[in-house]
Amino acid sequence: MKRCILTGVLLALSVGAWAQNEPWRDESLSVETRVEDLLGRLTLDEKIDLLRATSPGVPRLGIDKYYHGNEALHGIVRPGKFTVFPQAIALSAMWDPELLETVSGVISDEARARWNELERGKKQTAQFSDLLTFWSPTVNMARDPRWGRTPETYGEDPFLTGETGAAFVRGLQGKDPRYLKVVSTPKHFSANNEEHNRFECNAVISEKQMREYYLPPFEACIRRGKAQSIMSAYNAINGIPCTANPWLLTTVLRDEWGFDGYVVSDCGAVGNIVEDHHYVLRDETAAALALQAGLDLECGDNIYIEPLHKAYDLHLVGDADIDRAARRILTARMRLGMYDDPAHNPYNALDPAIVGSPAHRAYALQAARESIVLLKNDRNLLPLKPGRVRSIAVVGLNAATCEFGDYSGEPVTAPVSVLDGIRAAAGKSVRIDHVPWDTPVEEALSAARSSQVVVAVMGINKETEREGKDRETLDLPAGQREYLQKLYRANPNLVLVLVAGSPLSIVWEDKNIPSIVNAWYPGQEGGTAVAEVLFGKYNPAGRLPLTYYYGTDDLPAFDDYDITKRTYKYFDGDVLYPFGYGLSYTSFRYTNLRVEDRGETVDVTFDLKNTGRYDGDEVAQVYVRLPEYEGKAPLCELRGFRRVHLKKGETRTVTIPIRREDLRYWSETRRAFVVPEGLPEIRVGASSRDIRLVKN
């Protein structure tokens, strides 16, 4: 026993002496002190090696390589298999930041669990595949539904996107007071909105619109989410590439918002300063401009290697510039616990068995349920009742497939298609006839005629919308529309299920088809969730996070970034479905609106009653109009919302606090935000165009 005690004492003394000789290993010291000590031990070459996404490490100090670049948009992409949640736009359609924060916490739990399985990275050798830093979420504004990356976003509204994005960041990074679970990287900073010319795009935007529309979601992710990283965008803004824009990366991000993390480039974006924007002529100049503007880490392993060395040799950058960037990256590594005793970090205890576990699949199912939007339900065709419906024909492009959308991993367990879900939910008493999409149409029509109800699962996929590919039209592909028209003539009891990541101009479909369900890209459990909605086992309550226009004729030019011509905030023409829209199998009544000024918040209180025949959720939305405004004033602006579950007949008093700081506009004359005196006009309702209560 004495020998064991003596051994322990000697070990503690040796570790203490080791830590004194190398303070960066001493966990009792502050992160700042440890980082400065480590920084002082690195050579210039080793510091520059830290500034690349595929950092080779510092073997002489026992610092392992680290490969940035993984994705966690709606589940982890690599390495291996993980839980696949609904695509980001679907997660926004939940209008439920609390559930989203839980979902992102599950995602980062799986990241740490897989990291542990790979011996904290030692067995992970593929580029862009380490598991402590993620280039997610995407909080660019979906200002134009033609943008190919709309499915990755949280929609067209900066407030909804900010609340959703901040929740995702918080869940991803965890709540431990000492350690980050992982690093979240909101992207692409800022106004990244076109794919066909994304490398050379120059977005012309006034500072007012930048401040009021394009920047607030990033600000929310930094200030309320505490994101420890941010990704710069490919595009330029008003002639200056974002990756070399000191106003964006330093003045706004650090000086105004207090950001203390590191900035990473979109992949290849530093080289684009030369090759695509032609902003400078040489790579070494691009390296210097980006580094001095505030870009710390390069994705692309191109400019922050030899060109940066050359810039240093030419005195275009100095030691202070390189140290500043290296310091920020090392700080994140310290906060992740990469140089601490593994036993001290609670996230190192996460068991790899949780990846894809039943509990995580349950969260994927709940997210899919909450995201589904019921767009139309004439004649109460839905919900289907197995006792009355004896036969169903299931047809369409996306009936038997599982479309996840871009930046998706592979699920641990087999994903559930809509067809799978219907078969499981219907039971043996209901005949299910399925016709594959590529069979002759006559077979589908025959199945439709012989069935009581037809479920057509249509939509689009990554062939139509993704990174690098914009949409040219908002319509369903012509072949699908013709197919639907024939099905409708064969059997008008037709339910259309849409699988897509952005708005579709389903004008004929809305006019003729009795029931339409928007399932988005619903993740690995999506088929179960859709079936539960179709059969009334779950009452849908998802809401649209963007406007569904009648067609591209309602939109200005794709490269016109003037927001006063777009979105629910300014567009006053007829729309197919408005922002915030979504139906339910039950109904709700709003009464007794009260507004109380409490200083830091304006509290909006009202009574909400479920007046229908089903239990269900209502997404109550609060819009405002400011008492004063410079320039063209928005029609209304979302400033609060709450998803509320009510049993049939139940009444609840709901209070939604509006932050006073959110009741602001940017004054171009004062070059500052202004919060008007007095209260705004308050509008409470079920969508941006379904206002039930107003308080002037």
XYZ file of C-alpha atoms in Angstrom:
696
model
C 0.000 0.000 0.000
C 2.820 2.438 0.950
C 4.585 1.601 -2.319
C 1.417 2.501 -4.301
C 1.091 5.829 -2.473
C 4.769 6.620 -3.050
C 4.461 5.756 -6.726
C 1.448 8.078 -7.048
C 3.267 10.937 -5.354
C 6.329 10.523 -7.558
C 4.123 10.418 -10.650
C 2.293 13.603 -9.600
C 5.622 15.363 -8.928
C 7.022 14.315 -12.306
C 3.905 15.507 -14.132
C 4.045 18.801 -12.227
C 7.696 19.307 -13.157
C 6.910 18.442 -16.780
C 4.075 20.989 -16.794
C 6.389 23.652 -15.321
C 8.871 23.036 -18.113
C 6.078 23.109 -20.697
C 3.277 25.282 -19.282
C 1.083 24.715 -22.363
C 0.450 21.220 -20.998
C -0.510 22.497 -17.532
C -4.307 22.295 -17.270
C -4.336 24.456 -14.136
C -3.272 27.480 -16.185
C -5.605 29.641 -18.241
C -6.175 28.842 -21.900
C -4.577 32.166 -22.813
C -1.406 31.404 -20.842
C -1.101 27.932 -22.291
C -1.625 29.151 -25.847
C 1.032 31.864 -25.493
C 3.524 29.361 -24.146
C 2.878 26.928 -26.985
C 2.968 29.677 -29.578
C 6.400 30.705 -28.325
C 7.718 27.178 -28.865
C 6.690 26.943 -32.520
C 8.834 27.795 -35.509
C 7.520 29.985 -38.320
C 6.958 26.918 -40.509
C 5.040 25.158 -37.743
C 2.826 28.189 -37.186
C 2.014 28.425 -40.863
C 1.229 24.694 -40.898
C -1.481 25.426 -38.323
C -3.186 27.763 -40.791
C -4.146 25.013 -43.249
C -7.275 22.904 -43.070
C -5.180 19.721 -43.323
C -2.669 20.643 -40.652
C 0.188 18.112 -40.461
C 0.808 18.614 -36.755
C 4.059 19.164 -34.863
C 5.622 15.752 -34.198
C 8.534 17.100 -32.147
C 6.061 18.437 -29.576
C 3.744 15.454 -29.756
C 0.983 17.442 -31.505
C -1.004 15.241 -33.861
C -2.259 16.238 -37.293
C -5.759 17.669 -37.504
C -7.928 17.627 -40.627
C -10.641 20.280 -40.592
C -13.533 20.146 -43.010
C -16.220 17.806 -41.766
C -19.926 18.636 -42.080
C -22.832 18.279 -39.652
C -25.666 20.105 -41.406
C -28.268 17.475 -40.502
C -26.076 14.680 -39.229
C -22.384 13.925 -39.634
C -21.149 13.149 -43.116
C -17.998 11.124 -42.389
C -16.213 8.856 -41.506
C -18.591 5.945 -41.292
C -22.336 5.902 -40.712
C -24.380 8.173 -38.445
C -27.955 9.250 -37.712
C -29.384 11.230 -40.648
C -31.841 13.927 -39.617
C -34.140 15.945 -41.896
C -32.376 18.479 -44.120
C -31.740 21.941 -42.647
C -34.711 23.635 -44.324
C -36.939 20.973 -42.778
C -35.403 21.548 -39.340
C -36.301 25.209 -39.720
C -39.863 24.277 -40.737
C -40.295 22.780 -37.259
C -40.248 26.321 -35.791
C -38.931 24.610 -32.666
C -35.457 25.834 -31.593
C -35.555 23.714 -28.443
C -35.910 20.477 -30.392
C -33.309 21.663 -32.882
C -30.822 22.315 -30.080
C -31.453 18.786 -28.836
C -30.953 17.398 -32.352
C -27.656 19.227 -32.818
C -26.569 17.992 -29.393
C -27.218 14.441 -30.571
C -25.176 15.141 -33.706
C -22.173 16.310 -31.707
C -22.557 13.435 -29.243
C -22.160 11.107 -32.209
C -19.142 13.102 -33.360
C -17.360 12.707 -30.041
C -18.381 9.061 -29.788
C -16.896 8.268 -33.188
C -13.814 10.372 -32.314
C -13.355 8.202 -29.236
C -13.795 5.051 -31.299
C -11.008 6.280 -33.582
C -8.733 6.785 -30.549
C -9.308 10.531 -30.608
C -8.293 10.850 -34.226
C -5.241 8.634 -34.313
C -7.046 6.105 -36.519
C -8.689 8.768 -38.697
C -6.487 9.394 -41.742
C -8.801 10.801 -44.424
C -8.760 14.503 -45.262
C -11.742 16.645 -44.194
C -12.835 13.912 -41.806
C -11.729 14.676 -38.268
C -14.597 15.094 -35.845
C -14.111 18.098 -33.585
C -14.795 20.960 -36.011
C -17.773 21.227 -38.334
C -18.600 23.609 -41.151
C -22.232 23.974 -40.148
C -24.816 25.527 -39.994
C -25.566 27.381 -43.250
C -27.233 30.652 -42.246
C -27.165 32.507 -45.548
C -30.526 34.018 -46.357
C -32.624 32.072 -48.871
C -33.603 35.318 -50.614
C -34.260 33.599 -53.952
C -35.810 30.111 -54.185
C -33.800 29.380 -57.332
C -30.603 29.189 -55.279
C -29.337 25.607 -55.360
C -28.300 25.650 -51.698
C -31.678 26.767 -50.376
C -32.201 23.288 -48.809
C -29.147 23.868 -46.604
C -30.586 27.081 -45.150
C -33.182 27.987 -42.554
C -35.252 30.056 -44.964
C -35.813 33.642 -46.041
C -36.249 35.400 -42.703
C -33.269 36.705 -40.704
C -34.996 36.413 -37.324
C -36.123 32.801 -37.789
C -32.726 31.917 -39.230
C -30.939 33.613 -36.334
C -33.003 31.851 -33.665
C -32.653 28.510 -35.435
C -28.963 28.930 -36.208
C -28.051 30.001 -32.670
C -29.880 26.975 -31.266
C -28.017 24.664 -33.634
C -24.673 26.191 -32.629
C -25.417 25.861 -28.917
C -26.407 22.231 -29.250
C -23.376 21.388 -31.347
C -20.827 23.043 -29.049
C -22.302 21.720 -25.801
C -22.796 23.174 -22.333
C -19.677 22.085 -20.484
C -18.167 25.110 -18.683
C -14.615 24.124 -19.604
C -14.656 22.136 -22.832
C -16.234 22.599 -26.220
C -17.876 19.424 -27.428
C -17.117 20.430 -31.020
C -16.613 23.724 -32.871
C -19.535 25.025 -34.928
C -18.782 27.109 -38.037
C -21.701 29.179 -39.392
C -21.292 29.878 -43.094
C -20.871 31.540 -45.619
C -20.032 35.020 -44.348
C -21.794 36.734 -46.094
C -24.488 37.121 -48.813
C -23.493 33.883 -50.554
C -26.530 33.223 -52.760
C -25.683 32.063 -56.302
C -24.134 28.838 -57.561
C -23.781 29.397 -61.305
C -21.215 32.168 -60.711
C -20.345 31.589 -57.095
C -16.583 31.922 -57.423
C -16.673 35.368 -59.032
C -20.042 36.734 -57.877
C -20.064 40.373 -56.769
C -23.157 41.125 -54.675
C -24.054 44.802 -54.730
C -25.806 45.541 -51.434
C -26.340 48.699 -49.395
C -24.993 48.759 -45.856
C -28.565 49.151 -44.608
C -29.660 45.900 -46.217
C -26.492 44.147 -45.097
C -27.132 45.235 -41.516
C -30.855 44.515 -41.478
C -31.098 41.375 -43.604
C -27.902 39.575 -44.594
C -25.867 39.902 -41.370
C -28.300 39.378 -38.426
C -28.344 35.550 -38.588
C -24.552 35.482 -38.283
C -24.708 37.973 -35.439
C -27.188 35.735 -33.603
C -24.910 32.705 -34.064
C -21.985 34.665 -32.619
C -23.664 36.619 -29.838
C -26.325 34.171 -28.685
C -24.878 30.922 -29.998
C -21.236 31.712 -29.099
C -19.955 30.060 -32.280
C -16.199 29.536 -32.114
C -15.597 29.670 -35.860
C -17.088 31.229 -38.965
C -16.543 30.588 -42.671
C -15.998 33.350 -45.201
C -17.786 33.286 -48.552
C -16.589 32.929 -52.147
C -18.400 36.015 -53.357
C -17.448 39.644 -53.181
C -19.620 42.359 -51.664
C -19.516 45.711 -53.391
C -16.311 44.778 -55.183
C -14.354 43.377 -52.219
C -14.006 39.570 -51.875
C -15.424 38.444 -48.530
C -12.273 36.453 -47.837
C -10.180 39.630 -47.932
C -12.731 42.037 -46.494
C -11.480 43.698 -43.274
C -14.802 45.479 -42.692
C -16.584 42.136 -42.658
C -13.988 39.917 -40.937
C -12.673 42.391 -38.381
C -14.743 45.567 -37.989
C -18.153 43.883 -37.857
C -17.267 40.384 -36.717
C -14.706 41.127 -34.015
C -14.930 44.797 -33.089
C -18.731 45.028 -33.078
C -19.891 41.496 -32.282
C -17.019 40.467 -30.008
C -16.183 37.274 -31.900
C -13.180 35.522 -30.326
C -12.897 32.426 -32.513
C -11.180 31.768 -35.829
C -12.242 32.478 -39.418
C -11.844 29.791 -42.083
C -12.163 30.318 -45.827
C -14.566 28.466 -48.041
C -12.523 25.876 -49.896
C -10.311 27.563 -52.473
C -11.698 31.024 -51.722
C -8.296 32.616 -51.050
C -7.082 31.528 -54.476
C -10.280 32.929 -56.000
C -9.155 36.404 -54.978
C -6.645 36.084 -57.823
C -8.167 33.591 -60.242
C -11.834 34.594 -60.286
C -12.255 38.032 -58.749
C -8.983 39.309 -60.256
C -8.765 41.507 -57.196
C -4.976 41.126 -57.039
C -2.462 39.638 -59.449
C -0.413 37.311 -57.245
C -1.062 34.576 -54.715
C 1.295 36.085 -52.152
C -0.663 39.343 -52.272
C -3.889 37.417 -51.788
C -2.342 35.652 -48.792
C -1.342 38.943 -47.226
C -4.700 40.640 -47.805
C -6.684 37.692 -46.446
C -4.504 37.254 -43.363
C -4.568 40.959 -42.525
C -8.318 41.162 -43.135
C -8.869 38.531 -40.454
C -8.838 35.156 -42.239
C -7.048 32.669 -39.971
C -7.398 29.266 -41.610
C -7.394 28.327 -45.277
C -9.412 25.495 -46.701
C -7.737 24.470 -49.912
C -4.108 23.998 -48.838
C -3.003 26.352 -51.559
C -2.328 29.954 -50.564
C -1.478 29.615 -46.872
C 1.561 27.488 -47.714
C 4.226 28.652 -50.151
C 2.516 31.944 -51.125
C 2.203 32.888 -47.457
C 5.871 32.075 -46.901
C 6.682 34.283 -49.851
C 4.489 37.072 -48.494
C 6.432 36.832 -45.237
C 9.776 36.952 -47.037
C 8.601 40.030 -48.960
C 7.511 41.699 -45.688
C 3.883 41.798 -46.834
C 2.993 40.088 -43.543
C 4.891 39.896 -40.287
C 5.229 37.654 -37.274
C 2.368 39.445 -35.530
C -0.019 38.611 -38.391
C 0.893 34.928 -38.381
C 0.918 34.711 -34.591
C -2.551 36.259 -34.397
C -4.065 33.620 -36.686
C -2.169 30.734 -35.072
C -3.212 31.950 -31.631
C -6.891 31.810 -32.571
C -6.608 28.276 -33.939
C -4.651 27.016 -30.930
C -7.210 28.590 -28.609
C -9.963 26.524 -30.220
C -7.861 23.383 -29.888
C -7.272 24.109 -26.219
C -10.988 24.666 -25.654
C -11.646 21.304 -27.289
C -9.284 19.658 -24.798
C -6.961 18.338 -27.477
C -3.887 18.814 -25.266
C -5.414 17.777 -21.926
C -5.513 14.502 -20.082
C -8.302 12.613 -21.898
C -9.743 11.491 -18.585
C -10.560 15.079 -17.650
C -12.843 15.717 -20.627
C -16.394 14.388 -20.083
C -16.969 14.030 -23.822
C -14.253 11.390 -24.015
C -16.578 9.080 -22.082
C -19.214 9.016 -24.839
C -19.658 5.434 -26.000
C -19.441 4.702 -29.758
C -22.521 2.517 -29.310
C -24.718 5.640 -29.192
C -24.095 6.349 -32.898
C -27.315 5.536 -34.725
C -28.895 4.234 -31.513
C -32.660 3.777 -31.068
C -32.793 6.924 -28.953
C -31.151 8.945 -31.714
C -33.435 7.448 -34.340
C -36.359 8.575 -32.177
C -35.109 12.156 -32.343
C -34.780 11.865 -36.118
C -38.385 10.677 -36.265
C -39.651 13.492 -34.057
C -37.814 16.094 -36.127
C -39.319 14.647 -39.305
C -42.798 14.750 -37.773
C -42.496 18.360 -36.669
C -41.099 19.508 -40.016
C -43.939 18.234 -42.226
C -46.166 21.007 -43.603
C -49.755 20.325 -44.624
C -50.301 22.661 -47.580
C -53.851 21.700 -48.563
C -56.595 19.398 -47.331
C -59.880 19.893 -49.169
C -62.812 17.597 -48.404
C -60.885 16.414 -45.339
C -59.355 13.695 -47.452
C -56.685 13.452 -44.771
C -56.218 11.834 -42.386
C -56.831 8.476 -43.997
C -58.689 6.006 -41.800
C -57.634 2.353 -42.235
C -61.115 1.191 -41.295
C -62.593 3.128 -44.218
C -59.744 3.042 -46.716
C -59.168 -0.501 -47.926
C -56.815 0.121 -50.843
C -54.098 2.663 -51.607
C -51.966 3.091 -54.723
C -48.509 4.483 -53.928
C -46.714 5.907 -56.952
C -44.202 8.550 -57.932
C -40.540 9.413 -58.327
C -39.759 9.556 -54.600
C -42.144 6.883 -53.278
C -39.653 4.065 -52.761
C -36.470 6.103 -52.432
C -35.004 8.102 -49.548
C -33.800 11.528 -50.631
C -31.669 13.172 -47.947
C -30.420 16.278 -49.773
C -26.901 17.643 -49.936
C -24.217 17.195 -47.257
C -25.771 13.973 -46.010
C -24.161 11.034 -44.361
C -25.259 7.424 -44.535
C -27.540 6.062 -41.795
C -26.501 3.231 -39.518
C -29.843 1.495 -40.006
C -31.868 1.166 -43.190
C -33.753 4.400 -43.964
C -37.542 4.364 -44.228
C -39.090 5.422 -47.537
C -42.622 6.813 -47.782
C -43.711 3.488 -49.272
C -42.152 1.618 -46.335
C -43.879 3.928 -43.892
C -47.298 3.558 -45.514
C -47.044 -0.216 -45.560
C -46.151 -0.305 -41.882
C -48.828 2.190 -40.819
C -51.667 0.817 -42.939
C -51.499 -2.699 -41.561
C -52.662 -5.897 -43.204
C -56.242 -4.710 -43.645
C -55.257 -2.168 -46.334
C -54.115 -3.260 -49.791
C -51.062 -1.308 -50.951
C -50.331 -1.280 -54.689
C -46.965 0.152 -55.605
C -45.906 0.893 -59.210
C -42.055 1.810 -59.747
C -41.589 5.251 -61.324
C -39.914 3.922 -64.486
C -42.752 1.551 -65.429
C -45.309 2.495 -68.120
C -47.788 5.131 -66.958
C -50.689 2.852 -67.786
C -49.703 0.554 -64.919
C -49.889 3.464 -62.476
C -53.243 4.543 -63.893
C -54.585 1.031 -63.557
C -53.491 0.911 -59.916
C -55.064 4.329 -59.333
C -58.423 3.284 -60.781
C -58.559 0.136 -58.682
C -57.691 1.915 -55.402
C -59.727 4.160 -53.142
C -56.897 6.636 -52.634
C -53.726 7.463 -54.549
C -50.596 8.750 -52.803
C -48.202 10.301 -55.332
C -44.744 11.028 -53.933
C -43.146 13.580 -56.243
C -40.600 16.374 -56.068
C -36.948 16.908 -56.878
C -33.505 15.854 -55.670
C -29.817 16.708 -55.962
C -29.980 16.464 -59.737
C -32.045 19.653 -59.590
C -30.775 21.557 -56.530
C -27.453 21.319 -54.741
C -24.155 23.076 -54.196
C -22.939 24.133 -57.630
C -26.364 23.908 -59.307
C -29.135 26.509 -59.238
C -32.695 25.928 -60.386
C -33.891 27.539 -63.603
C -37.573 27.131 -62.798
C -39.723 26.686 -59.703
C -42.069 24.265 -61.445
C -42.271 20.550 -60.938
C -40.559 18.800 -63.847
C -42.989 18.669 -66.782
C -43.099 14.871 -66.802
C -44.235 14.781 -63.187
C -46.983 17.325 -63.782
C -48.318 15.367 -66.760
C -48.187 12.194 -64.670
C -50.175 13.860 -61.873
C -52.776 15.164 -64.284
C -53.365 11.675 -65.635
C -53.526 10.231 -62.131
C -56.057 12.862 -61.098
C -58.298 12.014 -64.031
C -58.025 8.334 -63.108
C -58.775 8.928 -59.408
C -59.454 12.394 -57.918
C -58.873 11.074 -54.364
C -55.263 12.031 -54.785
C -52.745 12.944 -52.086
C -49.574 14.651 -53.302
C -46.502 14.253 -51.088
C -43.679 16.598 -52.053
C -40.069 15.654 -51.379
C -37.953 18.739 -52.047
C -35.666 21.218 -50.350
C -37.061 24.467 -51.731
C -40.346 25.988 -52.954
C -42.184 24.514 -55.898
C -44.700 26.463 -58.001
C -47.409 23.829 -57.832
C -50.162 26.037 -59.258
C -52.162 23.361 -61.111
C -51.654 20.937 -58.268
C -52.929 23.401 -55.660
C -56.003 24.168 -57.780
C -56.947 20.549 -58.415
C -55.405 18.024 -56.035
C -57.374 17.852 -52.763
C -54.520 17.145 -50.326
C -50.866 18.222 -50.509
C -48.189 17.386 -47.942
C -44.708 18.903 -47.968
C -42.226 16.408 -46.522
C -38.997 18.252 -47.511
C -35.962 15.882 -47.407
C -37.149 14.200 -44.203
C -34.132 12.142 -43.145
C -33.779 8.462 -42.388
C -37.090 8.157 -40.496
C -39.009 10.379 -42.882
C -41.181 7.653 -44.376
C -42.542 6.773 -40.955
C -43.295 10.414 -40.173
C -45.102 10.968 -43.480
C -47.217 7.850 -42.964
C -48.116 8.952 -39.436
C -49.366 12.245 -40.862
C -51.309 10.559 -43.661
C -53.083 8.217 -41.244
C -53.655 10.790 -38.508
C -51.277 9.258 -35.999
C -49.539 12.644 -35.945
C -51.226 15.997 -36.488
C -48.949 18.085 -38.776
C -47.865 21.528 -37.610
C -44.784 22.426 -39.634
C -44.719 25.943 -41.059
C -43.065 27.311 -44.173
C -39.807 29.171 -43.535
C -40.030 30.812 -46.951
C -42.546 32.104 -49.474
C -43.978 29.890 -52.206
C -44.372 32.115 -55.268
C -46.555 31.404 -58.282
C -43.473 31.383 -60.487
C -40.257 33.089 -61.477
C -42.233 35.989 -62.974
C -42.786 37.164 -59.399
C -39.037 37.359 -58.791
C -36.532 40.037 -59.787
C -33.282 39.110 -61.508
C -31.312 36.421 -59.666
C -28.355 38.764 -59.168
C -30.493 41.614 -57.810
C -29.763 41.613 -54.069
C -32.214 44.413 -53.247
C -34.338 42.742 -50.609
C -37.156 45.305 -50.933
C -38.233 43.357 -54.034
C -38.375 39.972 -52.307
C -39.671 37.830 -49.435
C -42.732 38.221 -47.258
C -41.241 41.368 -45.746
C -41.745 43.364 -48.942
C -43.546 41.338 -51.616
C -47.218 42.358 -51.550
C -48.469 40.396 -54.572
C -50.452 37.179 -54.458
C -48.488 34.116 -53.387
C -49.199 30.424 -53.545
C -48.374 29.873 -49.857
C -47.100 32.645 -47.573
C -44.191 32.621 -45.160
C -45.221 30.954 -41.900
C -48.066 28.996 -43.517
C -49.147 25.494 -42.588
C -52.433 23.696 -41.939
C -53.552 21.323 -39.179
C -56.216 18.660 -38.711
C -57.616 20.856 -35.937
C -58.317 24.597 -35.557
C -57.195 27.314 -33.158
C -58.653 30.572 -31.896
C -56.615 33.570 -30.724
C -58.133 36.055 -28.237
C -57.321 38.646 -25.573
C -54.092 40.228 -26.839
C -52.062 42.165 -24.251
C -48.755 43.948 -24.749
C -46.516 44.977 -21.848
C -43.336 47.024 -22.058
C -40.892 45.481 -19.590
C -37.816 47.464 -20.576
C -35.475 44.879 -22.072
C -38.428 43.006 -23.568
C -41.875 43.722 -24.908
C -44.071 40.869 -23.711
C -46.863 39.784 -26.069
C -49.548 37.743 -24.292
C -52.712 36.169 -25.701
C -55.045 33.237 -25.160
C -54.904 30.305 -27.549
C -57.631 27.650 -27.760
C -57.786 24.405 -29.692
C -61.293 24.566 -31.125
C -61.132 21.455 -33.309
C -61.463 17.706 -32.938
C -57.804 16.703 -32.681
C -54.962 17.360 -30.271
C -52.263 19.307 -32.045
C -49.577 21.965 -32.180
C -50.051 25.561 -33.221
C -47.129 27.783 -34.213
C -48.119 31.229 -32.959
C -46.195 33.988 -34.728
C -45.598 37.615 -33.706
C -44.911 40.201 -36.401
C -44.157 43.890 -35.877
C -44.185 47.176 -37.745
C -41.888 49.800 -36.274
C -43.286 53.264 -35.471
C -40.491 54.839 -37.493
C -38.171 53.657 -40.241
C -35.732 55.082 -42.772
C -36.346 54.018 -46.359
C -38.948 51.557 -47.643
C -40.533 50.030 -44.558
C -41.202 46.268 -44.421
C -44.829 45.165 -44.542
C -44.158 43.235 -41.340
C -41.243 41.482 -39.658
C -41.197 38.298 -37.591
C -39.924 39.007 -34.083
C -41.208 36.081 -32.027
C -42.881 32.673 -32.235
C -43.842 29.734 -30.077
C -44.830 26.162 -30.931
C -47.609 25.225 -28.498
C -49.243 21.822 -28.000
C -52.931 21.895 -27.029
C -55.369 19.075 -26.458
C -58.730 19.468 -28.158
C -60.790 22.018 -26.242
C -57.780 23.233 -24.230
C -57.042 26.939 -23.751
C -53.650 28.278 -22.742
C -52.290 31.732 -22.063
C -49.170 32.229 -24.166
C -46.504 34.895 -23.589
C -43.864 35.592 -26.228
C -41.184 38.085 -25.154
C -39.761 40.311 -27.881
C -36.235 41.506 -27.226
C -36.091 45.305 -27.284
C -32.804 45.128 -29.205
C -34.647 43.335 -32.032
C -36.966 46.335 -32.513
C -34.407 48.281 -34.495
C -33.524 49.597 -37.925
C -30.263 50.748 -39.470
C -30.010 54.492 -39.912
C -27.822 55.393 -42.864
C -27.660 59.004 -41.697
C -26.437 58.036 -38.207
C -24.487 54.950 -39.369
C -25.923 53.043 -36.428
C -28.878 50.956 -35.337
C -31.792 52.917 -33.900
C -34.429 51.534 -31.540
C -37.475 53.799 -31.886
C -39.200 55.112 -28.798
C -42.607 53.687 -28.035
C -44.077 50.351 -29.007
C -44.387 48.909 -32.504
C -47.594 47.663 -34.046
C -47.975 44.063 -32.867
C -49.581 41.427 -35.093
C -50.210 37.895 -33.850
C -51.318 35.112 -36.119
C -50.852 31.756 -37.812
C -48.743 33.038 -40.738
C -47.445 36.293 -42.171
C -50.771 36.657 -44.008
C -53.073 35.101 -41.431
C -53.082 37.700 -38.679
C -55.647 37.098 -35.949
C -54.879 39.874 -33.418
C -53.474 43.407 -33.818
C -52.329 45.959 -31.238
C -51.404 49.450 -32.480
